Coordinates of C-alpha atoms in Angstrom, one line a residue:
Chain Y
M1 CA 0.2 -0.6 -0.2
E2 CA 1.3 2.9 -0.9
L3 CA 0.0 6.7 0.8
S4 CA -0.7 9.5 -1.2
A5 CA 0.9 12.8 0.3
N6 CA -1.8 14.6 0.8
T7 CA -2.3 11.5 3.7
Q8 CA 1.3 12.3 4.0
A9 CA 1.3 15.6 5.1
L10 CA -1.8 14.5 6.8
A11 CA 0.0 11.4 9.1
Y12 CA 2.5 14.8 9.3
L13 CA -0.3 17.3 10.7
V14 CA -1.2 14.3 12.8
S15 CA 1.8 13.5 14.5
A16 CA 3.1 17.3 14.9
I17 CA 0.3 18.3 16.9
L18 CA 1.6 14.5 19.1
F19 CA 5.0 17.2 19.4
I20 CA 3.5 19.2 21.2
L21 CA 1.4 17.7 23.3
S22 CA 4.2 15.7 23.9
L23 CA 6.4 19.0 25.8
K24 CA 2.8 20.3 26.4
G25 CA 3.1 16.9 28.8
L26 CA 6.2 18.5 30.6
T27 CA 4.2 21.5 32.1
H28 CA 4.0 18.5 35.5
P29 CA 5.4 15.9 36.8
S30 CA 2.7 14.0 36.7
S31 CA 1.5 14.7 33.8
A32 CA 5.6 14.4 31.6
R33 CA 5.2 10.0 31.0
R34 CA 2.9 10.4 29.4
G35 CA 3.8 13.4 26.5
N36 CA 6.8 11.8 26.7
Y37 CA 4.6 8.9 25.0
L38 CA 2.8 11.1 23.2
G39 CA 6.4 11.8 21.5
M40 CA 6.6 8.8 20.9
L41 CA 3.4 7.8 19.1
G42 CA 3.8 11.3 16.5
M43 CA 8.1 10.6 16.4
L44 CA 5.8 6.3 14.9
I45 CA 3.4 7.7 13.4
A46 CA 6.0 9.9 11.5
I47 CA 8.5 7.6 10.2
V48 CA 5.8 4.7 9.5
A49 CA 4.0 7.7 7.1
T50 CA 7.4 8.5 5.2
L51 CA 8.6 4.6 4.2
A52 CA 4.7 3.9 3.6
G53 CA 5.2 7.1 0.8
R54 CA 5.8 7.6 -3.1
E55 CA 9.6 9.3 -2.1
V56 CA 11.0 6.3 -1.0
Q57 CA 11.8 3.4 -2.8
S58 CA 14.5 1.2 -0.9
Y59 CA 14.4 0.2 2.4
G60 CA 18.0 -1.9 2.7
F61 CA 19.5 0.5 4.2
I62 CA 17.5 2.4 6.2
I63 CA 16.0 -1.0 8.3
A64 CA 20.8 -1.5 9.2
G65 CA 19.7 2.0 9.9
V66 CA 17.7 1.8 12.4
A67 CA 18.1 -1.1 14.0
A68 CA 21.4 0.0 14.3
G69 CA 20.7 2.5 16.5
A70 CA 18.1 1.8 18.3
L71 CA 20.7 -0.8 19.0
I72 CA 22.9 1.4 20.0
G73 CA 20.2 4.1 21.6
G74 CA 19.0 1.8 23.1
V75 CA 22.7 0.4 26.0
L76 CA 23.2 4.7 25.6
A77 CA 19.9 5.4 27.6
A78 CA 19.6 1.9 29.6
R79 CA 23.4 3.0 30.8
V80 CA 23.9 6.8 31.2
Q81 CA 24.0 7.6 35.1
M82 CA 22.7 10.7 36.1
T83 CA 26.0 13.0 36.4
A84 CA 26.6 11.9 33.1
M85 CA 22.9 13.2 31.3
P86 CA 24.8 16.6 30.4
Q87 CA 27.9 14.6 28.6
L88 CA 24.2 12.1 27.2
V89 CA 22.3 15.4 25.5
A90 CA 25.8 17.3 24.1
A91 CA 26.6 13.6 22.0
L92 CA 23.1 13.7 20.9
H93 CA 22.8 16.9 19.4
S94 CA 25.9 16.7 17.7
F95 CA 24.7 13.5 15.8
V96 CA 21.1 15.8 15.0
G97 CA 23.9 18.3 13.8
M98 CA 26.1 15.4 11.8
A99 CA 22.7 13.7 10.5
A100 CA 21.3 17.5 9.4
V101 CA 24.6 17.6 7.4
L102 CA 24.6 14.1 6.5
V103 CA 20.8 14.8 4.4
A104 CA 21.7 18.1 2.9
I105 CA 24.2 17.4 1.3
G106 CA 22.7 14.0 0.3
T107 CA 19.7 15.7 -0.7
F108 CA 22.5 18.1 -3.4
L109 CA 23.5 15.1 -4.9
N110 CA 20.0 14.0 -5.2
H111 CA 18.3 16.7 -7.2
Q112 CA 22.1 16.8 -9.1
V113 CA 20.8 13.5 -10.3
A114 CA 18.0 15.2 -11.0
G115 CA 18.5 17.8 -12.4
T116 CA 16.3 19.9 -10.1
L117 CA 19.5 22.3 -8.4
N118 CA 17.4 25.7 -8.4
P119 CA 19.6 28.7 -5.7
V120 CA 16.8 29.0 -3.5
L121 CA 17.7 24.9 -2.8
M122 CA 21.3 25.5 -2.9
G123 CA 20.6 28.4 -0.5
E124 CA 18.1 26.3 1.8
L125 CA 21.0 23.5 1.5
S126 CA 23.2 25.9 2.7
A127 CA 22.2 26.8 6.1
G128 CA 21.4 23.3 6.8
I129 CA 25.1 22.3 6.7
V130 CA 26.1 25.4 8.5
I131 CA 23.6 25.0 11.7
G132 CA 24.0 22.0 12.0
A133 CA 28.4 21.4 11.0
I134 CA 28.3 24.4 13.4
T135 CA 26.1 22.2 15.9
F136 CA 27.5 19.1 15.6
S137 CA 32.0 20.5 16.3
G138 CA 30.6 22.9 18.7
S139 CA 28.5 20.5 20.5
V140 CA 31.3 17.4 20.3
I141 CA 33.9 20.1 22.1
A142 CA 31.3 20.7 25.0
F143 CA 31.4 16.8 25.0
G144 CA 34.6 17.2 25.2
K145 CA 34.4 19.3 27.9
L146 CA 32.0 17.3 29.8
Q147 CA 33.4 14.4 30.0
G148 CA 37.0 15.7 31.2
L149 CA 39.1 14.9 27.9
I150 CA 40.0 18.1 26.7
S151 CA 40.2 21.3 29.4
G152 CA 37.2 23.2 31.4
A153 CA 38.4 26.5 30.9
P154 CA 37.6 28.8 28.4
V155 CA 40.2 28.8 25.8
R156 CA 41.6 32.3 25.0
F157 CA 43.9 34.6 23.1
A158 CA 43.9 37.5 21.0
G159 CA 42.7 38.0 18.4
Q160 CA 39.6 35.1 18.4
H161 CA 36.5 37.6 18.0
A162 CA 37.6 38.6 14.9
L163 CA 39.2 35.3 13.4
N164 CA 35.8 34.5 14.6
A165 CA 33.2 36.8 12.7
A166 CA 36.1 36.3 9.5
I167 CA 35.3 32.5 9.5
A168 CA 31.9 33.6 9.6
L169 CA 32.0 35.2 6.6
A170 CA 33.8 33.3 4.8
A171 CA 31.1 30.6 5.3
V172 CA 28.1 32.9 4.4
G173 CA 30.4 34.7 0.9
L174 CA 31.1 30.7 0.2
A175 CA 27.2 29.5 0.9
I176 CA 26.8 32.5 -1.7
H177 CA 28.7 31.1 -4.0
F178 CA 27.1 28.2 -3.9
A179 CA 23.9 28.5 -4.4
A180 CA 24.2 30.9 -7.3
T181 CA 26.5 28.4 -9.6
G182 CA 26.7 24.5 -7.3
S183 CA 29.8 24.8 -7.7
M184 CA 31.3 21.4 -5.2
V185 CA 34.7 23.8 -4.2
S186 CA 32.3 25.8 -1.6
L187 CA 30.5 23.6 -0.8
A188 CA 33.4 21.9 0.7
L189 CA 34.9 24.5 1.8
M190 CA 31.2 25.6 2.8
T191 CA 31.3 22.3 5.1
L192 CA 34.7 23.0 5.7
L193 CA 34.3 25.9 7.9
S194 CA 30.8 25.9 9.5
F195 CA 33.0 22.3 11.3
V196 CA 35.2 24.7 11.9
L197 CA 33.6 27.8 13.5
G198 CA 31.2 25.0 15.9
F199 CA 34.7 24.3 17.4
T200 CA 35.9 27.6 18.3
L201 CA 33.1 29.4 18.5
I202 CA 32.5 26.7 21.7
I203 CA 36.4 26.4 23.1
P204 CA 36.7 29.9 24.4
I205 CA 33.0 29.4 26.4
G206 CA 34.3 27.8 30.3
G207 CA 33.1 24.9 32.1
A208 CA 30.8 27.1 34.8
D209 CA 29.5 28.0 31.2
M210 CA 27.9 24.8 30.7
P211 CA 24.3 25.2 31.6
V212 CA 23.6 27.4 28.8
I213 CA 25.7 26.2 25.8
I214 CA 23.7 23.0 25.9
S215 CA 20.4 25.0 25.7
M216 CA 22.6 26.8 23.7
L217 CA 23.0 23.4 21.5
N218 CA 20.0 21.9 22.3
S219 CA 18.6 25.2 20.5
Y220 CA 21.0 24.6 17.3
S221 CA 20.5 21.4 16.8
G222 CA 16.5 22.6 16.5
W223 CA 17.2 24.7 13.7
A224 CA 19.5 22.7 12.0
A225 CA 16.3 20.4 11.7
A226 CA 14.1 23.3 10.5
A227 CA 16.7 24.1 8.0
T228 CA 16.5 20.5 6.9
G229 CA 13.0 20.5 7.1
F230 CA 13.1 24.3 4.5
T231 CA 15.3 21.7 1.7
L232 CA 12.8 19.6 1.7
H233 CA 9.4 21.8 2.2
N234 CA 8.9 19.8 4.8
N235 CA 6.5 20.9 7.2
L236 CA 6.5 18.9 9.7
L237 CA 10.4 19.1 9.9
I238 CA 10.8 23.4 10.0
I239 CA 7.6 22.3 12.7
V240 CA 9.9 20.3 14.8
G241 CA 12.3 22.4 14.9
A242 CA 11.1 24.9 15.4
L243 CA 9.6 23.7 19.3
V244 CA 13.6 23.1 19.6
G245 CA 15.1 25.1 18.6
F246 CA 12.8 27.5 21.2
S247 CA 13.5 25.2 23.8
G248 CA 16.9 25.6 23.7
A249 CA 16.6 29.3 22.8
I250 CA 14.1 29.7 26.1
L251 CA 16.4 27.7 28.1
S252 CA 19.9 29.7 26.8
Y253 CA 18.2 32.8 28.9
I254 CA 16.1 31.2 32.0
M255 CA 20.3 30.0 32.3
C256 CA 21.2 33.6 31.7
R257 CA 19.0 35.1 33.6
A258 CA 20.4 33.5 36.6
M259 CA 23.4 34.6 36.5
N260 CA 22.5 37.9 35.8
R261 CA 24.3 37.6 32.4
S262 CA 23.5 38.2 29.1
I263 CA 24.1 35.7 26.3
I264 CA 26.7 38.1 24.5
N265 CA 29.2 37.5 27.1
V266 CA 28.6 34.5 27.8
V267 CA 29.2 33.7 24.5
F268 CA 32.1 35.7 24.0
G269 CA 33.3 36.0 27.6
G270 CA 35.1 33.1 28.3
F271 CA 34.5 32.6 32.2
G272 CA 35.4 30.6 35.1
G273 CA 37.4 28.0 34.5
E274 CA 37.0 24.5 36.6
S275 CA 40.9 24.7 37.8
G276 CA 41.6 25.8 41.3
G277 CA 44.2 24.6 44.3
G278 CA 43.3 22.5 46.3
E279 CA 45.7 23.9 50.0
A280 CA 45.3 22.7 53.0
A281 CA 42.2 23.9 53.7
G282 CA 41.9 23.4 57.4
A283 CA 44.7 26.1 57.8
V284 CA 44.0 28.4 55.1
A285 CA 40.7 28.8 56.4
A286 CA 41.9 29.7 59.8
E287 CA 44.4 32.5 58.4
K288 CA 40.8 33.6 56.9
G289 CA 38.7 33.7 59.8
V290 CA 36.1 31.0 58.6
K291 CA 35.0 29.2 61.1
T292 CA 34.5 25.4 60.7
A293 CA 32.8 22.5 63.0
S294 CA 32.0 19.5 62.9
V295 CA 29.6 16.4 62.0
E296 CA 27.7 16.0 65.7
D297 CA 28.2 20.0 66.0
A298 CA 25.7 20.2 62.3
I299 CA 23.5 17.4 64.1
Y300 CA 23.0 19.1 66.8
W301 CA 21.1 22.2 65.3
M302 CA 19.3 19.4 62.9
E303 CA 18.3 16.9 65.4
D304 CA 15.6 19.9 66.3
A305 CA 14.8 21.9 64.2
N306 CA 11.8 22.9 62.7
R307 CA 13.5 23.4 59.2
V308 CA 16.6 22.2 57.4
I309 CA 16.5 23.2 54.4
I310 CA 19.1 21.5 52.4
V311 CA 21.5 24.1 49.0
P312 CA 22.7 20.8 46.3
G313 CA 24.9 22.6 43.7
Y314 CA 27.7 20.6 41.6
G315 CA 29.1 19.4 44.7
M316 CA 26.7 17.0 45.5
A317 CA 26.7 15.1 42.5
V318 CA 30.6 14.8 41.8
A319 CA 30.4 13.1 45.3
Q320 CA 27.6 11.0 44.5
A321 CA 26.2 12.2 47.8
Q322 CA 22.9 12.9 46.6
H323 CA 21.3 8.4 48.3
A324 CA 23.2 10.1 51.4
L325 CA 21.3 12.6 51.6
K326 CA 17.9 10.4 51.1
E327 CA 19.3 8.6 53.7
L328 CA 19.7 11.8 55.9
T329 CA 16.2 13.6 55.3
D330 CA 14.3 9.9 55.4
L331 CA 16.7 10.3 59.5
L332 CA 15.8 13.6 60.0
E333 CA 11.8 13.7 59.3
E334 CA 11.2 10.7 61.5
R335 CA 12.6 13.1 64.3
G336 CA 9.5 15.5 62.4
V337 CA 12.4 18.1 61.2
E338 CA 10.8 19.4 58.1
V339 CA 12.6 19.0 55.3
K340 CA 13.3 21.0 51.7
F341 CA 15.8 21.4 49.0
A342 CA 16.7 24.7 47.4
I343 CA 17.7 24.5 43.5
H344 CA 19.6 27.4 42.5
P345 CA 18.2 28.0 38.3
V346 CA 22.1 27.2 37.4
A347 CA 23.2 24.5 40.3
G348 CA 24.8 21.5 38.7
R349 CA 26.4 21.5 34.2
M350 CA 22.4 21.3 32.7
P351 CA 18.9 23.1 33.2
G352 CA 17.8 21.0 36.4
H353 CA 20.6 18.7 36.8
M354 CA 19.8 18.4 40.4
N355 CA 15.7 18.1 40.1
V356 CA 17.2 14.5 38.5
L357 CA 19.4 14.0 40.9
L358 CA 17.2 14.0 43.9
A359 CA 14.7 11.5 41.7
E360 CA 17.3 9.4 41.9
A361 CA 18.3 8.9 45.3
D362 CA 14.2 8.8 45.4
I363 CA 13.3 12.1 47.0
P364 CA 10.3 13.5 46.4
Y365 CA 10.0 16.2 43.6
D366 CA 7.6 17.7 46.3
H367 CA 10.1 18.6 49.5
V368 CA 12.3 20.1 46.3
F369 CA 12.3 23.6 45.3
E370 CA 12.6 26.5 42.9
M371 CA 14.6 29.1 44.3
D372 CA 11.7 32.0 44.2
E373 CA 9.4 30.0 45.6
I374 CA 12.3 28.8 48.6
N375 CA 13.9 32.3 48.9
P376 CA 11.4 33.6 51.8
E377 CA 11.6 30.6 54.3
F378 CA 15.3 31.5 54.2
P379 CA 15.3 33.6 57.5
S380 CA 12.7 31.2 59.7
T381 CA 14.6 28.1 58.9
D382 CA 16.6 26.5 61.4
V383 CA 19.4 24.7 59.4
V384 CA 20.8 25.7 55.9
L385 CA 23.7 21.8 55.0
V386 CA 25.3 23.2 51.6
V387 CA 26.5 20.8 49.2
G388 CA 28.4 20.9 47.5
A389 CA 27.3 24.5 46.2
N390 CA 29.0 27.8 46.1
D391 CA 28.8 31.2 44.1
V392 CA 24.6 30.3 44.0
V393 CA 24.5 31.6 47.6
N394 CA 27.0 34.2 47.9
P395 CA 25.7 37.1 49.1
A396 CA 28.7 39.7 47.2
A397 CA 26.6 39.2 44.0
K398 CA 23.7 41.1 46.2
S399 CA 26.4 44.1 48.2
D400 CA 29.4 43.2 46.0
S401 CA 29.0 45.8 42.5
S402 CA 32.8 44.9 41.9
S403 CA 32.0 41.3 41.5
P404 CA 31.9 39.4 38.5
I405 CA 28.4 37.5 39.2
Y406 CA 26.9 41.0 40.9
G407 CA 23.5 41.2 40.3
M408 CA 22.9 37.4 40.3
P409 CA 20.0 35.8 41.7
I410 CA 20.8 35.1 44.7
L411 CA 19.1 31.0 47.3
D412 CA 18.6 34.0 50.7
A413 CA 20.8 31.2 53.0
G414 CA 22.6 33.1 55.1
K415 CA 19.2 34.2 56.9
A416 CA 19.2 31.3 58.4
R417 CA 20.0 30.3 61.6
H418 CA 22.4 28.1 60.8
V419 CA 24.3 27.4 58.4
Y420 CA 27.2 24.1 57.7
F421 CA 29.1 24.2 54.2
L422 CA 30.2 21.1 53.4
K423 CA 33.4 21.7 51.2
R424 CA 35.9 19.3 50.3
S425 CA 39.2 22.6 50.3
M426 CA 38.6 26.7 50.4
R427 CA 38.7 27.1 46.5
P428 CA 35.4 29.8 45.8
G429 CA 33.4 28.3 43.6
Y430 CA 33.6 29.0 39.4
S431 CA 33.5 32.0 39.1
G432 CA 37.0 32.3 41.2
V433 CA 34.7 35.1 43.9
D434 CA 35.9 34.1 47.2
N435 CA 32.4 33.3 48.6
L436 CA 31.3 36.4 51.7
L437 CA 29.1 34.5 53.8
F438 CA 32.0 32.0 54.7
Y439 CA 33.2 34.9 57.6
Q440 CA 29.5 35.4 58.3
D441 CA 29.0 34.6 61.9
N442 CA 26.6 32.3 61.3
V443 CA 27.7 30.4 58.9
S444 CA 30.6 26.9 59.9
L445 CA 32.6 25.0 57.3
I446 CA 33.0 21.5 57.4
F447 CA 35.4 19.8 55.3
G448 CA 35.9 16.5 53.5
D449 CA 33.9 14.7 51.0
A450 CA 30.5 15.5 51.2
K451 CA 29.1 12.1 50.6
D452 CA 31.6 11.1 54.1
T453 CA 29.9 13.6 55.9
I454 CA 26.6 13.6 54.8
E455 CA 27.4 9.5 56.1
K456 CA 29.3 10.2 59.1
M457 CA 25.6 12.4 59.8
V458 CA 23.1 9.7 59.9
A459 CA 25.5 7.2 61.5
E460 CA 25.9 10.0 64.0
L461 CA 21.9 11.1 64.0
K462 CA 21.5 6.6 63.8
G463 CA 23.9 6.3 67.0
G464 CA 23.7 8.9 69.0
G465 CA 20.4 9.9 70.7
H466 CA 21.6 12.1 72.7
Chain R
M1 CA 1.8 31.2 -2.4
P2 CA 5.7 29.8 -3.7
D3 CA 6.2 26.8 -2.1
T4 CA 8.9 28.3 0.4
L5 CA 7.1 31.3 1.7
V6 CA 3.9 28.8 3.0
A7 CA 7.3 27.2 4.8
L8 CA 8.3 30.5 5.9
Y9 CA 4.5 30.8 7.5
V10 CA 4.7 28.0 9.0
F11 CA 7.9 27.3 10.2
V12 CA 6.7 31.7 12.5
L13 CA 4.1 30.5 13.6
A14 CA 5.8 27.6 14.5
C15 CA 7.6 29.6 17.1
F16 CA 5.1 30.9 18.3
I17 CA 4.0 28.0 20.0
G18 CA 7.0 26.7 21.0
Y19 CA 7.3 30.4 22.7
F20 CA 4.1 29.4 24.7
V21 CA 4.3 25.6 25.4
I22 CA 8.6 26.1 26.7
W23 CA 7.9 28.6 29.5
G24 CA 5.4 26.2 30.9
V25 CA 7.3 23.7 31.3
T26 CA 8.0 22.9 35.2
P27 CA 11.6 24.1 36.0
S28 CA 12.6 20.3 37.8
L29 CA 11.6 18.8 34.2
H30 CA 14.3 21.4 32.5
T31 CA 16.7 17.9 32.2
P32 CA 13.7 16.1 30.8
L33 CA 13.1 18.7 28.4
V34 CA 16.4 18.6 27.2
A35 CA 16.3 15.0 26.7
L36 CA 12.9 14.7 25.1
T37 CA 13.7 17.6 22.7
N38 CA 17.4 15.3 21.8
A39 CA 13.8 12.8 20.8
I40 CA 11.6 15.2 18.6
S41 CA 14.9 16.6 17.8
G42 CA 16.0 13.1 15.7
I43 CA 13.2 14.1 13.4
V44 CA 15.7 14.8 10.9
I45 CA 15.0 10.9 10.7
I46 CA 12.3 11.6 8.1
G47 CA 14.7 14.0 5.7
A48 CA 17.2 10.7 6.1
L49 CA 14.6 8.4 5.2
L50 CA 13.7 10.8 2.2
V51 CA 17.0 10.6 0.6
T52 CA 18.2 7.1 1.6
G53 CA 15.3 6.0 -0.1
A54 CA 15.4 8.1 -3.2
E55 CA 15.1 6.6 -5.7
Q56 CA 18.1 8.4 -8.1
A57 CA 20.3 8.4 -4.8
S58 CA 23.8 6.7 -6.1
S59 CA 25.8 3.8 -3.1
G60 CA 27.3 7.5 -2.5
V61 CA 24.7 8.5 -1.2
E62 CA 22.8 5.5 0.2
I63 CA 25.9 5.4 2.1
L64 CA 25.5 8.6 3.7
G65 CA 21.8 8.4 4.3
F66 CA 22.4 5.1 6.4
F67 CA 25.0 6.8 8.7
A68 CA 22.3 10.0 8.8
V69 CA 19.5 7.3 9.5
L70 CA 21.5 5.6 12.3
L71 CA 22.5 9.2 14.0
A72 CA 19.0 10.1 14.2
S73 CA 17.6 6.7 15.3
I74 CA 20.3 6.9 18.2
N75 CA 18.3 10.4 18.9
V76 CA 15.1 8.9 18.5
F77 CA 15.2 6.2 20.7
G78 CA 18.3 7.0 22.9
G79 CA 16.1 10.7 24.1
F80 CA 12.6 8.8 24.9
L81 CA 14.7 6.2 26.4
V82 CA 15.8 8.3 29.3
T83 CA 13.7 10.8 28.9
N84 CA 11.2 8.0 30.5
R85 CA 13.8 6.1 31.8
M86 CA 14.3 10.1 33.8
L87 CA 10.6 10.6 34.5
A88 CA 9.7 6.8 36.0
M89 CA 11.8 8.1 38.6
F90 CA 10.0 11.8 39.8
K91 CA 7.9 10.5 42.7
K92 CA 5.3 12.1 45.6
K93 CA 6.4 12.0 49.2
K94 CA 4.3 8.1 49.0
K95 CA 1.2 8.8 51.4

């Protein structure tokens, strides 16, 4: 049975609606899984409608590709650690980018055989190739930085912006030449330069800005799909591309706003490296007039508290401390302590990263709060436990106009009666800024691995019984 | 109206839908959102299928297309499955 072009177009419409409803499902955790299933259904309809259509004549390579892709994708999805989600996402972005480039080149070659090339088509092809190639190489760099294969520190050199601008201009020039003449040489050079541009655009961006980079590349992958839709005159690809493109763009905006920085500043700023001295923590702390505390001190205040708020950051993920936190939470709740989690929008390496890690540890989502929801509660909170976070609670963002993080909205942890920081060392956060909170009277630091420290707290609560 | 202009209409209107739908997504689900958009941007598989299965596709294009289908399928399967895995972890407090 062969689907007519009209039936196929209607199937695509159904599929587009399902994708919109799928994203809509993420409005609330209770409807999210259904949303994901609607997305799967939309994809199934789109693929079946395409295969049953008139254009697809041979199936051998397609079946092989889908089978291999299903296997690889399935294994990746089943095996990936939740802490490594940012890497998986970066890898998947790069695949969309590369697929868009391959589709564009394949479309060009098919039209060349059929003799149906025209300048508009070649212009659209160029857009697909340029965006796809930038998405690919940019995502590969992001993956490398997240995985620690290349340094997370911003790589900057003189004339960087001029170089990027020159490459971009050259790529556009080649695209115009290609569209006008169909020159394969221009096509090849343009493709090559676009790959280089993705590399040079992302390499200067520091590890601290990963949530923005992930969101930005998410957006690019959408635009790459939309550009492919333009080339193929396929409205489904255009719609889905626009949805994904906007999703990434909005996330980028939210992340930038949470750091009080403009997207321009992030892209060209080169902010924050991952390196830092691991000096003898205790000594430095004492020198600077910072108080340190023991696990017992913290437990003393926590076990009789009315409310404890835990502020997790990327350090929690690194130490894999989320499961120990769950145990601590349960023990405190048994004693009638109200335990809440406070999440800053840029905590972690991608938007919403902390929420997933806490969910993985079985911490119910109705215990987890966004910054604006929880900030009014800090002044009436007995104990705040900051686990592997730093800049997001630094009051310098409010008081020190010379600080690089000035103006960034923060969690008002310092307003609680007692604040305990679980830290490995005195090294500052990713912004490289000293945390003014450390010098406040109600704040103490507990040095050590976050997971070990929390496990000690759990043991103290279990064995203690003062 | 020429095809390209129709496509532009569709694109711009879809951007507006994207804008309103995405602002509604709860921040706690932003990671699943990124994974889900990974999956649905695997829609480029449609392009890959059309290119690979085309009557005039040379064997070179078929090989190119095979890789495009492969990469897009990894996104589709990997994206939906990992989203499902994550969403299954989001639970309310047990009564």
